[in-house]
Tab-separated table of C-alpha atoms in Angstrom:
chain	number	residue	atom	x	y	z
A	1	MET	CA	0.000	0.000	0.000
A	2	SER	CA	2.633	2.476	1.033
A	3	HIS	CA	4.652	1.497	-2.022
A	4	ALA	CA	1.782	2.330	-4.306
A	5	LEU	CA	1.505	5.721	-2.671
A	6	LEU	CA	5.193	6.377	-2.915
A	7	SER	CA	5.388	5.565	-6.554
A	8	THR	CA	2.386	7.627	-7.594
A	9	ARG	CA	3.090	10.808	-5.707
A	10	PRO	CA	6.319	11.936	-7.316
A	11	THR	CA	5.095	11.089	-10.800
A	12	ALA	CA	1.911	13.020	-10.176
A	13	ARG	CA	3.859	16.047	-9.105
A	14	LEU	CA	6.595	15.942	-11.676
A	15	PRO	CA	4.775	16.917	-14.872
A	16	SER	CA	3.844	20.362	-13.517
A	17	ARG	CA	7.459	20.914	-12.577
A	18	ARG	CA	8.651	19.820	-15.929
A	19	ILE	CA	6.685	22.587	-17.560
A	20	ALA	CA	7.811	25.278	-15.142
A	21	TYR	CA	11.502	24.442	-14.857
A	22	PRO	CA	12.733	22.300	-17.691
A	23	LEU	CA	16.158	21.974	-16.125
A	24	LEU	CA	15.118	20.532	-12.809
A	25	ASP	CA	13.337	17.441	-13.895
A	26	PHE	CA	16.452	15.555	-14.830
A	27	LEU	CA	18.230	16.614	-11.670
A	28	ALA	CA	15.608	15.129	-9.412
A	29	PRO	CA	15.163	11.674	-10.914
A	30	SER	CA	18.860	11.258	-11.559
A	31	ILE	CA	19.639	11.590	-7.879
A	32	CYS	CA	16.830	9.285	-6.930
A	33	THR	CA	16.845	6.649	-9.609
A	34	SER	CA	19.888	6.457	-11.841
A	35	GLY	CA	22.182	4.050	-10.105
A	36	PRO	CA	25.674	3.317	-11.373
A	37	ARG	CA	24.370	-0.177	-11.988
A	38	SER	CA	23.055	0.536	-15.406
A	39	ARG	CA	26.440	1.365	-16.784
A	40	PHE	CA	27.669	-2.166	-16.300
A	41	HIS	CA	25.260	-3.580	-18.803
A	42	SER	CA	22.789	-4.803	-16.306
A	43	SER	CA	19.059	-4.778	-16.522
A	44	ALA	CA	16.768	-3.150	-14.012
A	45	PRO	CA	15.599	-4.947	-10.876
A	46	VAL	CA	12.092	-6.403	-11.041
A	47	ASP	CA	10.668	-4.242	-8.296
A	48	ALA	CA	11.388	-1.103	-10.332
A	49	GLN	CA	8.432	-1.735	-12.579
A	50	PRO	CA	8.553	1.337	-14.842
A	51	ALA	CA	12.242	0.812	-15.521
A	52	ALA	CA	11.674	-2.854	-16.226
A	53	GLN	CA	8.961	-1.960	-18.723
A	54	ALA	CA	11.377	0.357	-20.462
A	55	HIS	CA	13.872	-2.467	-20.813
A	56	VAL	CA	11.282	-4.766	-22.283
A	57	ALA	CA	11.098	-2.280	-25.118
A	58	HIS	CA	14.815	-2.855	-25.629
A	59	ALA	CA	14.405	-6.547	-26.025
A	60	GLY	CA	15.954	-7.994	-29.153
A	61	LYS	CA	13.312	-10.690	-29.486
A	62	PRO	CA	9.720	-9.793	-28.676
A	63	GLY	CA	8.272	-11.142	-25.462
A	64	VAL	CA	11.600	-12.194	-23.983
A	65	ARG	CA	11.954	-10.851	-20.507
A	66	PRO	CA	15.459	-9.598	-19.617
A	67	LEU	CA	16.874	-11.217	-16.491
A	68	ASN	CA	17.253	-9.050	-13.444
A	69	ASP	CA	20.506	-8.701	-11.512
A	70	ASP	CA	19.690	-11.351	-8.935
A	71	GLN	CA	18.810	-13.835	-11.637
A	72	ARG	CA	21.996	-13.079	-13.527
A	73	ASP	CA	24.047	-13.497	-10.360
A	74	PHE	CA	22.308	-16.798	-9.686
A	75	LEU	CA	23.057	-18.088	-13.168
A	76	ASP	CA	26.584	-16.799	-12.912
A	77	SER	CA	27.412	-18.789	-9.796
A	78	ALA	CA	25.284	-21.781	-10.870
A	79	LEU	CA	27.164	-22.236	-14.142
A	80	ARG	CA	30.501	-21.702	-12.434
A	81	VAL	CA	29.738	-24.347	-9.804
A	82	ASN	CA	28.474	-26.765	-12.431
A	83	GLN	CA	31.634	-26.443	-14.482
A	84	ALA	CA	33.815	-26.949	-11.396
A	85	GLY	CA	31.698	-29.939	-10.371
A	86	GLU	CA	31.984	-31.620	-13.754
A	87	LEU	CA	35.716	-30.939	-13.834
A	88	ALA	CA	35.992	-32.729	-10.491
A	89	ALA	CA	33.774	-35.598	-11.661
A	90	VAL	CA	35.843	-36.169	-14.804
A	91	LEU	CA	39.052	-36.225	-12.780
A	92	ILE	CA	37.611	-38.491	-10.064
A	93	TYR	CA	36.582	-41.110	-12.634
A	94	ALA	CA	39.852	-40.709	-14.547
A	95	ALA	CA	41.843	-41.324	-11.364
A	96	GLN	CA	39.605	-44.197	-10.178
A	97	THR	CA	39.576	-46.137	-13.410
A	98	PRO	CA	43.117	-47.662	-13.490
A	99	PRO	CA	43.173	-49.108	-9.930
A	100	VAL	CA	39.532	-50.245	-10.043
A	101	VAL	CA	39.772	-51.831	-13.491
A	102	ARG	CA	43.023	-53.539	-12.565
A	103	SER	CA	41.461	-55.521	-9.725
A	104	HIS	CA	37.948	-55.794	-11.251
A	105	PRO	CA	38.234	-55.926	-15.053
A	106	HIS	CA	34.472	-56.469	-15.441
A	107	LEU	CA	33.892	-52.863	-14.286
A	108	ARG	CA	35.743	-51.442	-17.280
A	109	PRO	CA	32.636	-50.734	-19.428
A	110	LEU	CA	30.810	-49.145	-16.484
A	111	MET	CA	33.716	-46.867	-15.581
A	112	LYS	CA	34.145	-45.894	-19.218
A	113	HIS	CA	30.438	-45.192	-19.588
A	114	MET	CA	30.375	-42.945	-16.517
A	115	TYR	CA	33.602	-41.201	-17.510
A	116	ASP	CA	32.312	-40.512	-21.019
A	117	GLN	CA	29.092	-39.018	-19.718
A	118	GLU	CA	30.956	-36.776	-17.281
A	119	ALA	CA	33.328	-35.680	-20.025
A	120	GLY	CA	30.265	-34.739	-22.095
A	121	HIS	CA	28.820	-32.704	-19.215
A	122	PHE	CA	32.145	-30.966	-18.695
A	123	LYS	CA	32.261	-30.013	-22.369
A	124	THR	CA	28.693	-28.689	-22.197
A	125	PHE	CA	29.422	-26.435	-19.246
A	126	ASN	CA	32.739	-25.270	-20.671
A	127	ALA	CA	30.871	-24.147	-23.774
A	128	LEU	CA	28.111	-22.534	-21.711
A	129	ILE	CA	30.367	-20.485	-19.474
A	130	ALA	CA	32.484	-19.345	-22.415
A	131	LYS	CA	29.321	-18.336	-24.297
A	132	HIS	CA	27.716	-16.473	-21.415
A	133	ARG	CA	30.972	-14.876	-20.332
A	134	VAL	CA	30.881	-16.413	-16.890
A	135	ARG	CA	34.140	-16.368	-14.963
A	136	PRO	CA	35.518	-19.848	-14.200
A	137	THR	CA	36.291	-20.565	-10.568
A	138	LEU	CA	39.562	-19.256	-9.202
A	139	MET	CA	40.015	-22.544	-7.333
A	140	TYR	CA	40.374	-24.476	-10.604
A	141	PRO	CA	43.862	-25.899	-9.870
A	142	VAL	CA	42.870	-26.711	-6.275
A	143	TRP	CA	39.790	-28.676	-7.365
A	144	LYS	CA	41.904	-30.452	-9.961
A	145	ALA	CA	44.353	-31.697	-7.342
A	146	ALA	CA	41.664	-32.470	-4.761
A	147	ALA	CA	39.497	-34.434	-7.201
A	148	THR	CA	42.410	-36.499	-8.476
A	149	ALA	CA	43.497	-37.267	-4.910
A	150	LEU	CA	39.954	-38.218	-3.909
A	151	GLY	CA	39.429	-40.487	-6.912
A	152	TRP	CA	42.784	-42.194	-6.583
A	153	GLY	CA	42.557	-42.500	-2.799
A	154	THR	CA	39.152	-44.166	-2.783
A	155	ALA	CA	40.073	-46.454	-5.695
A	156	VAL	CA	43.147	-47.704	-3.816
A	157	MET	CA	40.905	-48.428	-0.817
A	158	GLY	CA	38.975	-50.848	-2.980
A	159	ARG	CA	35.984	-51.176	-5.286
A	160	GLU	CA	33.415	-50.570	-2.540
A	161	ALA	CA	35.116	-47.393	-1.354
A	162	ALA	CA	35.338	-46.121	-4.938
A	163	MET	CA	31.612	-46.765	-5.400
A	164	ALA	CA	30.826	-45.135	-2.034
A	165	CYS	CA	32.731	-42.089	-3.255
A	166	THR	CA	30.665	-42.044	-6.446
A	167	GLU	CA	27.498	-42.412	-4.399
A	168	ALA	CA	28.384	-39.541	-2.058
A	169	VAL	CA	29.471	-37.189	-4.843
A	170	GLU	CA	26.518	-37.931	-7.092
A	171	THR	CA	24.060	-37.506	-4.214
A	172	GLU	CA	25.360	-34.008	-3.549
A	173	ILE	CA	25.555	-33.105	-7.220
A	174	GLY	CA	22.098	-34.507	-7.947
A	175	THR	CA	20.615	-32.453	-5.103
A	176	HIS	CA	22.429	-29.395	-6.324
A	177	TYR	CA	21.155	-29.767	-9.892
A	178	ASN	CA	17.674	-30.378	-8.552
A	179	GLU	CA	17.752	-27.090	-6.667
A	180	GLN	CA	18.884	-25.242	-9.779
A	181	VAL	CA	16.196	-26.804	-11.935
A	182	ARG	CA	13.588	-25.902	-9.312
A	183	VAL	CA	14.676	-22.242	-9.272
A	184	LEU	CA	14.709	-21.994	-13.069
A	185	LEU	CA	11.297	-23.635	-13.400
A	186	ASP	CA	9.996	-21.215	-10.789
A	187	TRP	CA	11.221	-18.256	-12.872
A	188	ALA	CA	9.757	-19.757	-16.010
A	189	GLU	CA	6.378	-20.189	-14.328
A	190	LYS	CA	6.329	-16.619	-13.011
A	191	THR	CA	7.395	-15.196	-16.358
A	192	GLU	CA	4.757	-17.143	-18.232
A	193	LYS	CA	2.079	-15.907	-15.868
A	194	ARG	CA	3.008	-12.397	-16.960
A	195	GLY	CA	2.599	-13.475	-20.564
A	196	GLU	CA	6.276	-13.191	-21.392
A	197	SER	CA	8.780	-15.899	-22.172
A	198	MET	CA	12.174	-16.702	-20.685
A	199	GLY	CA	13.683	-16.967	-24.140
A	200	GLU	CA	15.132	-19.945	-25.981
A	201	GLU	CA	18.385	-19.762	-24.079
A	202	MET	CA	16.768	-20.407	-20.725
A	203	THR	CA	14.457	-23.117	-22.038
A	204	ALA	CA	17.432	-24.909	-23.531
A	205	LEU	CA	19.372	-24.504	-20.286
A	206	ILE	CA	16.561	-26.070	-18.259
A	207	THR	CA	16.344	-29.045	-20.622
A	208	GLU	CA	20.085	-29.515	-20.503
A	209	LEU	CA	20.228	-29.308	-16.707
A	210	ARG	CA	17.473	-31.887	-16.381
A	211	ARG	CA	19.214	-34.286	-18.725
A	212	ILE	CA	22.503	-33.932	-16.859
A	213	ARG	CA	20.811	-34.346	-13.483
A	214	ASP	CA	19.182	-37.574	-14.644
A	215	GLU	CA	22.518	-38.933	-15.831
A	216	GLU	CA	24.154	-38.062	-12.510
A	217	LEU	CA	21.413	-39.864	-10.615
A	218	GLU	CA	21.872	-42.833	-12.925
A	219	HIS	CA	25.529	-42.974	-11.797
A	220	LEU	CA	24.279	-42.952	-8.225
A	221	ASP	CA	22.156	-46.027	-8.955
A	222	HIS	CA	25.115	-47.788	-10.603
A	223	ALA	CA	27.244	-47.100	-7.526
A	224	VAL	CA	24.638	-48.501	-5.143
A	225	GLU	CA	24.194	-51.573	-7.373
A	226	HIS	CA	27.930	-52.193	-7.123
A	227	ASP	CA	28.029	-52.506	-3.351
A	228	ALA	CA	28.734	-48.913	-2.375
A	229	LYS	CA	26.988	-49.590	0.931
A	230	GLU	CA	29.558	-52.261	1.807
A	231	ALA	CA	32.489	-49.886	1.936
A	232	LYS	CA	34.227	-50.328	5.250
A	233	PRO	CA	33.879	-47.095	7.168
A	234	TYR	CA	30.803	-46.327	5.019
A	235	GLU	CA	29.265	-43.603	7.197
A	236	LEU	CA	32.548	-41.850	7.806
A	237	LEU	CA	33.645	-42.012	4.182
A	238	THR	CA	30.404	-40.775	2.615
A	239	ASN	CA	29.886	-38.076	5.211
A	240	VAL	CA	33.393	-36.694	4.797
A	241	ILE	CA	33.056	-36.710	1.004
A	242	ARG	CA	29.613	-35.121	1.092
A	243	GLY	CA	30.821	-32.434	3.466
A	244	GLY	CA	33.758	-31.776	1.168
A	245	CYS	CA	31.436	-31.500	-1.844
A	246	ARG	CA	29.192	-29.018	-0.076
A	247	THR	CA	32.185	-26.899	0.949
A	248	ALA	CA	33.540	-26.969	-2.591
A	249	ILE	CA	30.148	-25.902	-3.952
A	250	TRP	CA	29.949	-23.080	-1.424
A	251	ILE	CA	33.422	-21.845	-2.345
A	252	SER	CA	32.951	-22.168	-6.116
A	253	GLU	CA	29.744	-20.168	-5.973
A	254	ARG	CA	31.755	-17.275	-4.593
A	255	VAL	CA	35.235	-17.327	-6.084
B	1	MET	CA	6.430	24.115	2.252
B	2	ALA	CA	5.506	21.866	5.150
B	3	PRO	CA	3.169	19.523	3.239
B	4	ILE	CA	5.795	18.969	0.575
B	5	ARG	CA	8.291	18.034	3.224
B	6	LEU	CA	5.824	15.603	4.700
B	7	ALA	CA	5.236	14.024	1.354
B	8	ASN	CA	8.883	13.801	0.491
B	9	PRO	CA	10.791	11.816	3.123
B	10	ALA	CA	9.601	8.386	2.147
B	11	PRO	CA	10.560	8.508	-1.549
B	12	VAL	CA	13.873	10.129	-0.687
B	13	LEU	CA	14.551	7.474	1.904
B	14	GLY	CA	13.513	4.875	-0.595
B	15	ALA	CA	15.984	6.264	-3.067
B	16	PHE	CA	18.769	6.127	-0.511
B	17	ARG	CA	17.872	2.615	0.393
B	18	ALA	CA	17.909	1.659	-3.243
B	19	SER	CA	21.287	3.245	-3.796
B	20	SER	CA	22.804	1.615	-0.761
B	21	ARG	CA	21.537	-1.732	-1.976
B	22	GLN	CA	23.197	-1.121	-5.307
B	23	ALA	CA	26.485	-0.114	-3.736
B	24	PRO	CA	28.264	-3.498	-3.709
B	25	ARG	CA	27.823	-3.835	-7.442
B	26	TRP	CA	30.096	-0.840	-7.942
B	27	ASN	CA	33.131	-2.847	-7.126
B	28	CYS	CA	31.926	-5.902	-8.915
B	29	MET	CA	34.790	-6.757	-11.251
B	30	TRP	CA	32.878	-8.833	-13.745
B	31	ARG	CA	29.427	-8.375	-15.023
B	32	SER	CA	27.702	-11.678	-14.631
B	33	TYR	CA	25.844	-13.970	-17.053
B	34	HIS	CA	25.640	-12.433	-20.508
B	35	SER	CA	22.478	-13.234	-22.436
B	36	TYR	CA	21.933	-13.182	-26.194
B	37	ASP	CA	18.142	-13.213	-26.019
B	38	TYR	CA	17.783	-9.470	-25.531
B	39	ASN	CA	19.824	-6.339	-26.208
B	40	GLN	CA	21.804	-4.765	-23.444
B	41	PRO	CA	20.452	-1.499	-22.011
B	42	PRO	CA	22.501	1.638	-22.777
B	43	PRO	CA	25.495	1.984	-20.440
B	44	PHE	CA	24.610	5.492	-19.213
B	45	PRO	CA	21.315	7.184	-18.293
B	46	ALA	CA	20.067	9.567	-20.987
B	47	ALA	CA	20.853	12.864	-19.232
B	48	GLU	CA	24.355	11.811	-18.218
B	49	SER	CA	24.960	10.448	-21.664
B	50	ALA	CA	23.844	13.719	-23.276
B	51	ILE	CA	26.188	15.834	-21.153
B	52	LEU	CA	29.159	13.487	-21.296
B	53	SER	CA	28.992	12.860	-25.027
B	54	ARG	CA	29.096	16.620	-25.637
B	55	ALA	CA	31.765	17.132	-22.990
B	56	ILE	CA	34.052	14.544	-24.545
B	57	GLU	CA	34.187	16.709	-27.695
B	58	HIS	CA	35.766	19.482	-25.639
B	59	VAL	CA	38.447	17.256	-24.158
B	60	PRO	CA	41.048	17.857	-26.921
B	61	GLY	CA	40.822	21.584	-26.206
B	62	TYR	CA	40.163	21.721	-22.481
B	63	GLY	CA	41.406	18.372	-21.231
B	64	PHE	CA	39.667	16.158	-18.721
B	65	THR	CA	38.562	19.138	-16.649
B	66	VAL	CA	35.466	20.639	-15.108
B	67	ASP	CA	35.545	23.204	-17.936
B	68	ALA	CA	35.014	20.487	-20.510
B	69	LEU	CA	32.134	19.136	-18.449
B	70	LYS	CA	30.508	22.561	-18.164
B	71	LEU	CA	30.851	23.221	-21.874
B	72	GLY	CA	29.384	19.816	-22.552
B	73	ALA	CA	26.428	20.566	-20.317
B	74	ARG	CA	25.884	23.880	-22.080
B	75	ASP	CA	26.020	22.214	-25.497
B	76	ALA	CA	23.469	19.681	-24.359
B	77	GLY	CA	21.177	22.503	-23.231
B	78	TYR	CA	21.671	22.165	-19.506
B	79	LEU	CA	22.893	24.592	-16.863
B	80	ASP	CA	26.543	24.610	-15.809
B	81	ALA	CA	25.424	23.472	-12.375
B	82	SER	CA	23.961	20.320	-13.863
B	83	THR	CA	27.444	18.818	-13.863
B	84	ASN	CA	26.598	18.038	-10.226
B	85	LEU	CA	24.574	15.266	-11.756
B	86	LEU	CA	27.867	13.417	-12.063
B	87	PRO	CA	28.854	12.500	-8.523
B	88	ARG	CA	32.430	11.654	-9.443
B	89	GLY	CA	32.919	14.795	-11.526
B	90	VAL	CA	35.815	14.616	-13.938
B	91	PHE	CA	36.352	10.924	-13.322
B	92	ASP	CA	32.923	10.314	-14.812
B	93	LEU	CA	34.171	11.931	-17.999
B	94	VAL	CA	37.206	9.630	-18.064
B	95	ASP	CA	34.976	6.667	-17.259
B	96	TYR	CA	32.599	7.624	-20.069
B	97	HIS	CA	35.479	7.601	-22.523
B	98	LEU	CA	36.682	4.205	-21.271
B	99	VAL	CA	33.247	2.576	-21.309
B	100	MET	CA	32.196	3.958	-24.691
B	101	GLN	CA	35.478	3.007	-26.352
B	102	ARG	CA	35.298	-0.473	-24.878
B	103	LEU	CA	31.764	-0.955	-26.159
B	104	ALA	CA	32.714	0.517	-29.542
B	105	LEU	CA	35.328	-2.203	-30.080
B	106	LYS	CA	32.846	-4.836	-31.158
B	107	ASP	CA	31.608	-2.624	-33.981
B	108	SER	CA	34.883	-1.004	-34.993
B	109	VAL	CA	36.798	-4.251	-35.481
B	110	GLN	CA	35.359	-6.919	-37.729
B	111	PHE	CA	36.987	-10.230	-38.468
B	112	PRO	CA	35.888	-11.774	-41.764
B	113	ASP	CA	35.125	-15.456	-41.275
B	114	ALA	CA	38.209	-17.009	-42.836
B	115	GLU	CA	37.423	-15.826	-46.342
B	116	GLY	CA	40.766	-16.347	-48.045
B	117	GLY	CA	41.011	-19.815	-46.549
B	118	LYS	CA	43.473	-18.400	-44.017
B	119	LYS	CA	42.113	-18.331	-40.504
B	120	VAL	CA	43.042	-15.426	-38.265
B	121	GLY	CA	44.489	-16.737	-35.009
B	122	VAL	CA	43.305	-15.603	-31.598
B	123	GLY	CA	46.702	-14.025	-30.951
B	124	SER	CA	46.568	-11.742	-33.975
B	125	LYS	CA	42.941	-10.899	-33.207
B	126	VAL	CA	43.985	-9.797	-29.739
B	127	ARG	CA	46.712	-7.665	-31.288
B	128	THR	CA	44.289	-6.051	-33.731
B	129	LEU	CA	41.729	-5.343	-31.024
B	130	THR	CA	44.281	-3.932	-28.585
B	131	LEU	CA	45.681	-1.717	-31.287
B	132	ALA	CA	42.200	-0.551	-32.258
B	133	ARG	CA	41.473	0.338	-28.651
B	134	LEU	CA	44.764	2.266	-28.375
B	135	ARG	CA	44.040	4.093	-31.626
B	136	ALA	CA	40.728	5.199	-30.152
B	137	ASN	CA	42.785	7.277	-27.705
B	138	GLU	CA	44.501	9.130	-30.560
B	139	PRO	CA	42.276	12.246	-30.618
B	140	ILE	CA	42.835	12.861	-26.916
B	141	ILE	CA	46.293	11.337	-26.465
B	142	HIS	CA	47.858	14.707	-25.600
B	143	ARG	CA	45.383	14.919	-22.700
B	144	TRP	CA	45.579	11.291	-21.655
B	145	GLN	CA	48.177	11.842	-18.916
B	146	GLU	CA	45.627	14.015	-17.122
B	147	ALA	CA	43.188	11.162	-17.305
B	148	LEU	CA	45.786	8.728	-15.979
B	149	ALA	CA	46.441	11.101	-13.070
B	150	ILE	CA	42.723	11.225	-12.280
B	151	MET	CA	42.432	7.445	-12.470
B	152	ALA	CA	45.400	7.098	-10.106
B	153	GLN	CA	43.589	8.956	-7.307
B	154	PRO	CA	43.012	6.466	-4.475
B	155	THR	CA	39.207	6.624	-4.669
B	156	TYR	CA	39.218	5.967	-8.384
B	157	ILE	CA	41.814	3.208	-8.511
B	158	PRO	CA	39.319	0.340	-7.917
B	159	PRO	CA	36.821	1.431	-10.611
B	160	SER	CA	39.685	2.142	-13.017
B	161	LEU	CA	41.177	-1.287	-12.498
B	162	ALA	CA	37.744	-2.859	-12.865
B	163	GLU	CA	37.283	-1.051	-16.147
B	164	LEU	CA	40.714	-2.216	-17.306
B	165	ALA	CA	39.750	-5.779	-16.423
B	166	ARG	CA	36.495	-5.403	-18.354
B	167	LEU	CA	38.433	-4.157	-21.361
B	168	ALA	CA	40.769	-7.157	-21.223
B	169	ASP	CA	37.755	-9.446	-20.905
B	170	GLU	CA	36.076	-7.769	-23.862
B	171	ILE	CA	39.181	-8.137	-26.024
B	172	TRP	CA	39.601	-11.849	-25.270
B	173	PHE	CA	35.885	-12.407	-25.780
B	174	LEU	CA	35.829	-10.598	-29.120
B	175	ALA	CA	38.972	-12.445	-30.184
B	176	GLY	CA	36.959	-15.634	-29.773
B	177	ASP	CA	38.966	-17.102	-26.924
B	178	THR	CA	37.001	-19.827	-25.152
B	179	SER	CA	39.456	-21.029	-22.525
B	180	VAL	CA	37.693	-21.514	-19.194
B	181	ASP	CA	40.424	-22.750	-16.873
B	182	THR	CA	43.125	-20.935	-14.912
B	183	SER	CA	44.448	-19.426	-18.138
B	184	TRP	CA	41.243	-17.353	-18.189
B	185	TYR	CA	42.764	-15.351	-15.342
B	186	THR	CA	46.359	-15.250	-16.537
B	187	LYS	CA	45.299	-14.162	-20.020
B	188	ARG	CA	43.267	-11.254	-18.687
B	189	ALA	CA	45.933	-10.254	-16.191
B	190	THR	CA	48.767	-10.219	-18.730
B	191	LEU	CA	46.719	-8.398	-21.333
B	192	SER	CA	45.727	-5.760	-18.750
B	193	ALA	CA	49.376	-5.237	-17.859
B	194	ILE	CA	50.443	-5.050	-21.499
B	195	TYR	CA	47.613	-2.713	-22.423
B	196	SER	CA	48.242	-0.255	-19.600
B	197	ALA	CA	51.994	-0.232	-20.238
B	198	THR	CA	51.427	0.442	-23.935
B	199	GLU	CA	48.909	3.143	-23.133
B	200	VAL	CA	51.446	4.984	-20.981
B	201	PHE	CA	54.078	4.514	-23.693
B	202	MET	CA	51.695	5.999	-26.236
B	203	THR	CA	51.368	9.265	-24.292
B	204	GLN	CA	55.121	9.789	-24.834
B	205	ASP	CA	55.196	8.603	-28.436
B	206	LYS	CA	56.115	11.304	-30.942
B	207	SER	CA	56.634	9.018	-33.956
B	208	SER	CA	54.428	9.359	-37.021
B	209	ASN	CA	51.213	7.392	-36.854
B	210	PHE	CA	52.323	5.937	-33.480
B	211	LYS	CA	54.645	3.490	-35.160
B	212	GLU	CA	56.739	3.103	-32.024
B	213	THR	CA	53.676	2.304	-29.926
B	214	GLU	CA	52.814	-0.457	-32.346
B	215	GLU	CA	56.353	-1.852	-32.099
B	216	PHE	CA	56.227	-1.594	-28.317
B	217	LEU	CA	52.945	-3.499	-28.222
B	218	ASP	CA	54.285	-6.197	-30.538
B	219	ALA	CA	57.403	-6.607	-28.404
B	220	ARG	CA	55.312	-6.990	-25.216
B	221	LEU	CA	52.946	-9.464	-26.838
B	222	GLU	CA	55.868	-11.491	-28.141
B	223	ASP	CA	57.538	-11.548	-24.705
B	224	ASN	CA	54.290	-12.742	-23.247
B	225	MET	CA	53.924	-15.439	-25.871
B	226	LYS	CA	57.463	-16.712	-25.186
B	227	LEU	CA	56.784	-16.789	-21.464
B	228	GLY	CA	53.466	-18.550	-22.018
B	229	LYS	CA	55.147	-21.157	-24.227
B	230	ALA	CA	57.881	-21.771	-21.634
B	231	VAL	CA	55.378	-22.160	-18.792
B	232	GLY	CA	53.069	-24.335	-20.895
B	233	GLY	CA	56.009	-26.484	-21.997
B	234	PHE	CA	57.144	-26.975	-18.429
B	235	ALA	CA	53.628	-27.914	-17.304
B	236	ALA	CA	53.300	-30.449	-20.125
B	237	TRP	CA	56.694	-31.941	-19.248
B	238	ALA	CA	55.831	-32.217	-15.534
B	239	ASP	CA	52.476	-33.797	-16.359
B	240	PHE	CA	54.062	-36.325	-18.703
B	241	THR	CA	56.805	-37.211	-16.224
B	242	ALA	CA	54.381	-37.731	-13.352
B	243	HIS	CA	52.099	-39.903	-15.472
B	244	SER	CA	54.920	-42.045	-16.783
B	245	ALA	CA	56.356	-42.463	-13.278
B	246	VAL	CA	52.982	-43.719	-12.033
B	247	ASN	CA	52.678	-46.046	-15.026
B	248	VAL	CA	56.182	-47.467	-14.501
B	249	LEU	CA	55.327	-48.230	-10.865
B	250	ARG	CA	52.043	-49.854	-11.963
B	251	SER	CA	53.880	-51.990	-14.490
B	252	LYS	CA	56.178	-53.156	-11.681
B	253	GLY	CA	53.109	-54.574	-10.004
B	254	MET	CA	52.560	-51.868	-7.430
B	255	ARG	CA	48.893	-51.573	-6.539
B	256	ILE	CA	48.429	-47.868	-7.204
């Protein structure tokens, strides 16, 4: 209620001023409204309705709603985390494969299948963050070393430990992708209610994220089928790995 | 007077709240997620843009000074006092030049898509773009030291560095570089260093058509390329050695 009042009053008063003193009207709104934000190529926040309407007029394709700053920040950190996560996944499987396959040659096709899928995901996110000019994580070399150590370490502990590692990692990653998909679907729903569309880019991104999430959860099933639960200190191992994953996600979202 | 005052506080407060919420974004080094589904909004609000674009025309004569700003405001049909619209004063004029020239790069430099069968490498694209950006300083190069002095003021160092980083990002992006690992950072850092060094060199350059600046830039880029090759070669060697060591141990029957 108060917001409605606030937004109508100045606009109701301004026109009369504009006629009397043509030089004052730009002074007033510029102090109140023009943030330095706009100069960094960002679109207006949603709550500033008039400004948002103005940007809709800018739109390259009709009916596509420009993302607001919070949405862009969300996508920025989401894509960065996803790329870091897939980098880690590729390296974990790459490091696990030789020791695991050596003692259990029948797992070779499974390991190769999972590795190939992760490599595909990694390629997808590399392309996405290059296209959308998202900064990769600063911790890149750290994650590289940590993921290789984790993959190799669990593989040396045995097949069950390696599978428990896969289970723990894929559980965290699956949850993470699920959260992202939920947020994006929520945006899509809200935008469609307004009669606008999210644009092809976002629709494609949602489809892609869903596909990747399903594949990650499929790896989780494979791991459980291959006796992940029989790893020796199962609770300790999975909890440490899951905690590590969550920390890595938290860090990659920020730096 | 009183009723106006009563009506005012809330919107004014609201405006302050809004601006304080926006504050962190000022120092944000990288703009986030770039979309292709809609055009980007103009980088400056209309009134600021009108004053600054006129003011920049007076820079060759008056330098990056308040005088240039005032003349610009007059040309745009505003009062001299309207330069108060720009909270950072002269730095806003410098910033306008930097932002507009950065955004102009994508239109001023075009790379034909490998027409003659010969593909232009990323390295030579970076050179072309950097040179194009430096050439955009030509009309005001005799005043550029003033601008550098303004940018070196402690308050303005962070936004100036952020703008430099954005320029480096823009150049690598336009050159079609798609690396998304640690080299993303090293590439932008080295290009920023090279660009700013060349820019300073250019203010001293008296040669015709800035030939010496071009040579200076080429020398820096070549140094950088040599260094990059040496580092990359060492990394590849270390990687290979480590892998072969592990494989030798595995072949000896060690369970690793």
